[in-house]
Amino acid sequence: RIMRPDDANIAGNVHGGTILKMIEEAGAIISTRHCNSQAGEACVAALARVERTDFLSPVCIGEVANVSAEITYTSRHSVEVQVNVMSENILTGAKKVTNKATLWYVPLSLKNVNKVLEVPPIQYARKEQEDEGKKRYEEQKLDRLETKQRNGDVIFPVINPEPHTVGYSQSSLIHLVGPSDCTLLGFVHGGVTMKLMDEVAGIVAARHCKTNIVTASVDAINFHEKIKKGSVITISGRMTFTSNKSMEIEVFVDADPFVDESRERYRAVSAFFTYVSLSKEGKPLPVPQLLTETEDEKRRFEEGKGRYLQTKAKRQAQVQQAAR
Amino acid sequence: RIMRPDDANIAGNVHGGTILKMIEEAGAIISTRHCNSQAGEACVAALARVERTDFLSPVCIGEVANVSAEITYTSRHSVEVQVNVMSENILTGAKKVTNKATLWYVPLSLKNVNKVLEVPPIQYARKEQEDEGKKRYEEQKLDRLETKQRNGDVIFPVINPEPHTVGYSQSSLIHLVGPSDCTLLGFVHGGVTMKLMDEVAGIVAARHCKTNIVTASVDAINFHEKIKKGSVITISGRMTFTSNKSMEIEVFVDADPFVDESRERYRAVSAFFTYVSLSKEGKPLPVPQLLTETEDEKRRFEEGKGRYLQTKAKRQAQVQQAAR
Amino acid sequence: RIMRPDDANIAGNVHGGTILKMIEEAGAIISTRHCNSQAGEACVAALARVERTDFLSPVCIGEVANVSAEITYTSRHSVEVQVNVMSENILTGAKKVTNKATLWYVPLSLKNVNKVLEVPPIQYARKEQEDEGKKRYEEQKLDRLETKQRNGDVIFPVINPEPHTVGYSQSSLIHLVGPSDCTLLGFVHGGVTMKLMDEVAGIVAARHCKTNIVTASVDAINFHEKIKKGSVITISGRMTFTSNKSMEIEVFVDADPFVDESRERYRAVSAFFTYVSLSKEGKPLPVPQLLTETEDEKRRFEEGKGRYLQTKAKRQAQVQQAAR
């Protein structure tokens, strides 16, 4: 579809969140279709996890985004979908790969939302494809367990913060979940949540560096808990790490099902977003260093540095492998 | 209402699809009101057909669109509505007729969506009005039958197409039908479908000629089948004909009620859109000729030429009549 | 236009903010048209103030809102517009007055947004109309000055608040101002701001009483400062007063023009919203009393009580006058 002014920031770059939302919609359609392809109980595929994805090149207003999706692995209760996004300038015909994402979906019964149904198996062209898929499946399962434990953290507001401290740029947003945000089951689309997360992360990044910023990558996101229609969700973001040219922002999503008094507020999702600052010509700009004050902030900065160096090393390995 | 940036292309011209959506909403309101004006079963008017309409002048961001609607004929089970759109520049006070459209609605029972109710008759000022309305009614009924038969065609993707061939510009878009797309009965508003059709046709046109394009006219559109909430719709477009300064694009809408296993994917709507290419000053530009390759493409080109010449002849006849 | 699921809460009642947004759009159209009706510099009318308005009856999904607007007074630099909203159930034909609002607009030059232009005078049918308009003009001018002084207050977050205290329900929302939120001048439409204010106030009310709530009235709202495209706005709400069946919520709008480093964050708007809690049958429910803790909270509660009693007295006087 054509990118509109509302999809983009004032410099004309389409928000990473808009792209994530399109990716998730494509994934939800293909996996819901697959899970209903055999006779049996009707179901809707719900997003369980998005693997780490890089935004390779910015998309602009007026360009067309082409989204294609393919099922690459099925376990008994989950579907792995690979989604590719190409941006196309329809005036020049130029096409660029924007990003490639891997998503995991779980089929939930239309009659009983708490019941996970079985996934019809797909056919693999080669045996290795199945084995590699199984390996990816086991890896993401482990990672899901891990993040579940990390999930207790809360962001406290800071009064009169100094520029470039964590408190200075931290932001939070509340959103009342409406019908258009939801699937047929009455739960928020994963893509809607990711779009709001990107919005908050972008505000944190812009408050820190006061320039035009774009999403560079998103770490793996796990969707631990469903969010029901009518809930209020609070999306909070704080900066955790800065390198010379990038900022890492941690984002939490908390749901408050306040028409349903039996449940307390709970953490539904958390993730790390990385942003870069761009000049008017689209070149990366240096970023002011994050000033850490408390012990926790210093620890998170070091953890962020670890993730940054790990990603950098991985990317260099890939480049070397490609060059061989 | 005031036209916003999201209603328009990057040159600031409001999408034909936005106008069609407003027209349809006005028509749905007036015909639903009329069909419920007598005691009896409550109903919602569903769009059955839009007659051919020309976009006489482009509307720009910031202008106000004034939509007025009037019931001009009623048969036993259908309502004909005439809708006029005027664009008004509230800064200069200038008003222009944007287009005039004729729509046909059918009242569906609120309790049983498959039941068509009776329409209360309207009063005609003169007997001739009734006779002319009846003639229009019979004509559109015939045309509806005809297009129903044409509806089997499918668009296949082409690998590495040459510029200006049919395969080069053909495009398709998928959309998951959400609650705000639907009427009280849980079926997609005709206006929502038309807006998506215009979006795809616009992408096809822009890919072909790589310039700023606007909707010039829409051929009669027949809504053969309702589309249910939760369906996935695929809107596909391909170019069928080019004259020196216009492009004709055929658009198909296929619905996939994929949570409802009892139904296969089906063709819900099809239509022809005509686009022109505009320079920065708003003057029509020459359009590259469509290169046809297969026998089918050549046949469709000739059919398109037929429609083009027929419309041209009709318009000249009208001009001459007006000049007399 | 027809009210959609996205315009309403989960009980199907249309948000007061949606109505306020429609009212403001109608007012902006009629006053921009009027101010450009004479030769001279082109201008856009900007909302300066909305008078207190009551929501007389809730509007539901599927109903049509009819908005009509009329200019009732002009001073040298401002326009008073009276807007009426009728909701119409197009199935039954039933019409109800939803609310009547009075708005004040100021024409700003299209070339220089800081220049207020002169308003062409309107013709009055009777001399008294002009005198009464002038009286309303002077009154609102006074009130505008007063609220400007109140505007320094800030909402501080509270850690682990008790139920039914002020801290328990207070909420805030951030929003990045996009192109569709703005007028031709690149400043936020007053209606967009009011819609967000109603959203926050509604969340505060729902958090307090955990039931279905609807907007009952909005006190006069003054728009002291324009908000520029690309700004981040923070909308914060806190409960100030509860009667047996109503809640008063104070809402602040702060703008952060963070791409424009020369300006600090500033208070753009503030207002009081009153909500009632409704049962499933649409009957008003008792509201839990607000627990005030600090001196400031007690003072604000008393002030809210004053406003509540004053409004009640005024309404009774009107009823008696009407009964005579």
CSV table of C-alpha atoms in Angstrom, one decimal, chain A residues 22-35 45-53 67-75 78-85 99-107 119 122 124 133 136-137 140, chain B residues 174:
chain,number,residue,atom,x,y,z
A,22,MET,CA,2.0,-4.3,8.1
A,23,ILE,CA,4.4,-7.2,8.7
A,24,GLU,CA,2.3,-8.5,11.5
A,25,GLU,CA,-1.0,-8.2,9.5
A,26,ALA,CA,0.5,-10.2,6.7
A,27,GLY,CA,1.8,-12.8,9.1
A,28,ALA,CA,-1.6,-13.1,10.9
A,29,ILE,CA,-3.4,-13.5,7.6
A,30,ILE,CA,-1.1,-16.3,6.2
A,31,SER,CA,-1.0,-18.2,9.4
A,32,THR,CA,-4.7,-18.0,10.2
A,33,ARG,CA,-5.4,-19.2,6.6
A,34,HIS,CA,-3.0,-22.1,7.1
A,35,CYS,CA,-4.3,-23.1,10.5
A,45,ALA,CA,-3.6,-17.0,14.8
A,46,ALA,CA,-2.2,-14.9,17.6
A,47,LEU,CA,1.3,-13.4,17.5
A,48,ALA,CA,3.6,-15.0,20.1
A,49,ARG,CA,7.0,-13.6,19.1
A,50,VAL,CA,8.8,-11.5,16.5
A,51,GLU,CA,12.5,-12.2,16.0
A,52,ARG,CA,15.1,-9.4,15.9
A,53,THR,CA,14.8,-7.4,12.7
A,67,VAL,CA,4.8,-7.2,1.8
A,68,SER,CA,5.2,-10.9,1.1
A,69,ALA,CA,4.9,-13.7,3.6
A,70,GLU,CA,5.7,-17.4,3.6
A,71,ILE,CA,5.3,-20.2,6.2
A,72,THR,CA,8.8,-21.6,6.9
A,73,TYR,CA,8.2,-24.0,9.8
A,74,THR,CA,5.4,-25.5,11.8
A,75,SER,CA,5.6,-27.1,15.2
A,78,SER,CA,3.0,-22.8,16.4
A,79,VAL,CA,3.7,-21.4,12.9
A,80,GLU,CA,6.9,-19.7,11.8
A,81,VAL,CA,6.3,-17.0,9.1
A,82,GLN,CA,9.0,-15.2,7.1
A,83,VAL,CA,7.8,-11.7,6.0
A,84,ASN,CA,9.8,-9.5,3.5
A,85,VAL,CA,9.1,-5.8,2.9
A,99,ASN,CA,13.4,-5.5,6.1
A,100,LYS,CA,13.0,-9.2,6.7
A,101,ALA,CA,11.2,-10.4,9.7
A,102,THR,CA,10.4,-13.8,11.3
A,103,LEU,CA,7.2,-14.1,13.3
A,104,TRP,CA,5.8,-16.9,15.4
A,105,TYR,CA,2.0,-17.4,15.7
A,106,VAL,CA,-0.2,-19.7,17.8
A,107,PRO,CA,-3.7,-20.8,16.7
A,119,VAL,CA,-1.3,-26.8,13.4
A,122,ILE,CA,3.7,-28.2,6.1
A,124,TYR,CA,9.4,-29.3,3.3
A,133,GLY,CA,13.3,-24.8,11.6
A,136,ARG,CA,15.0,-22.1,15.4
A,137,TYR,CA,11.9,-23.2,17.3
A,140,GLN,CA,13.1,-19.0,20.5
B,174,ILE,CA,-4.7,-7.4,0.8
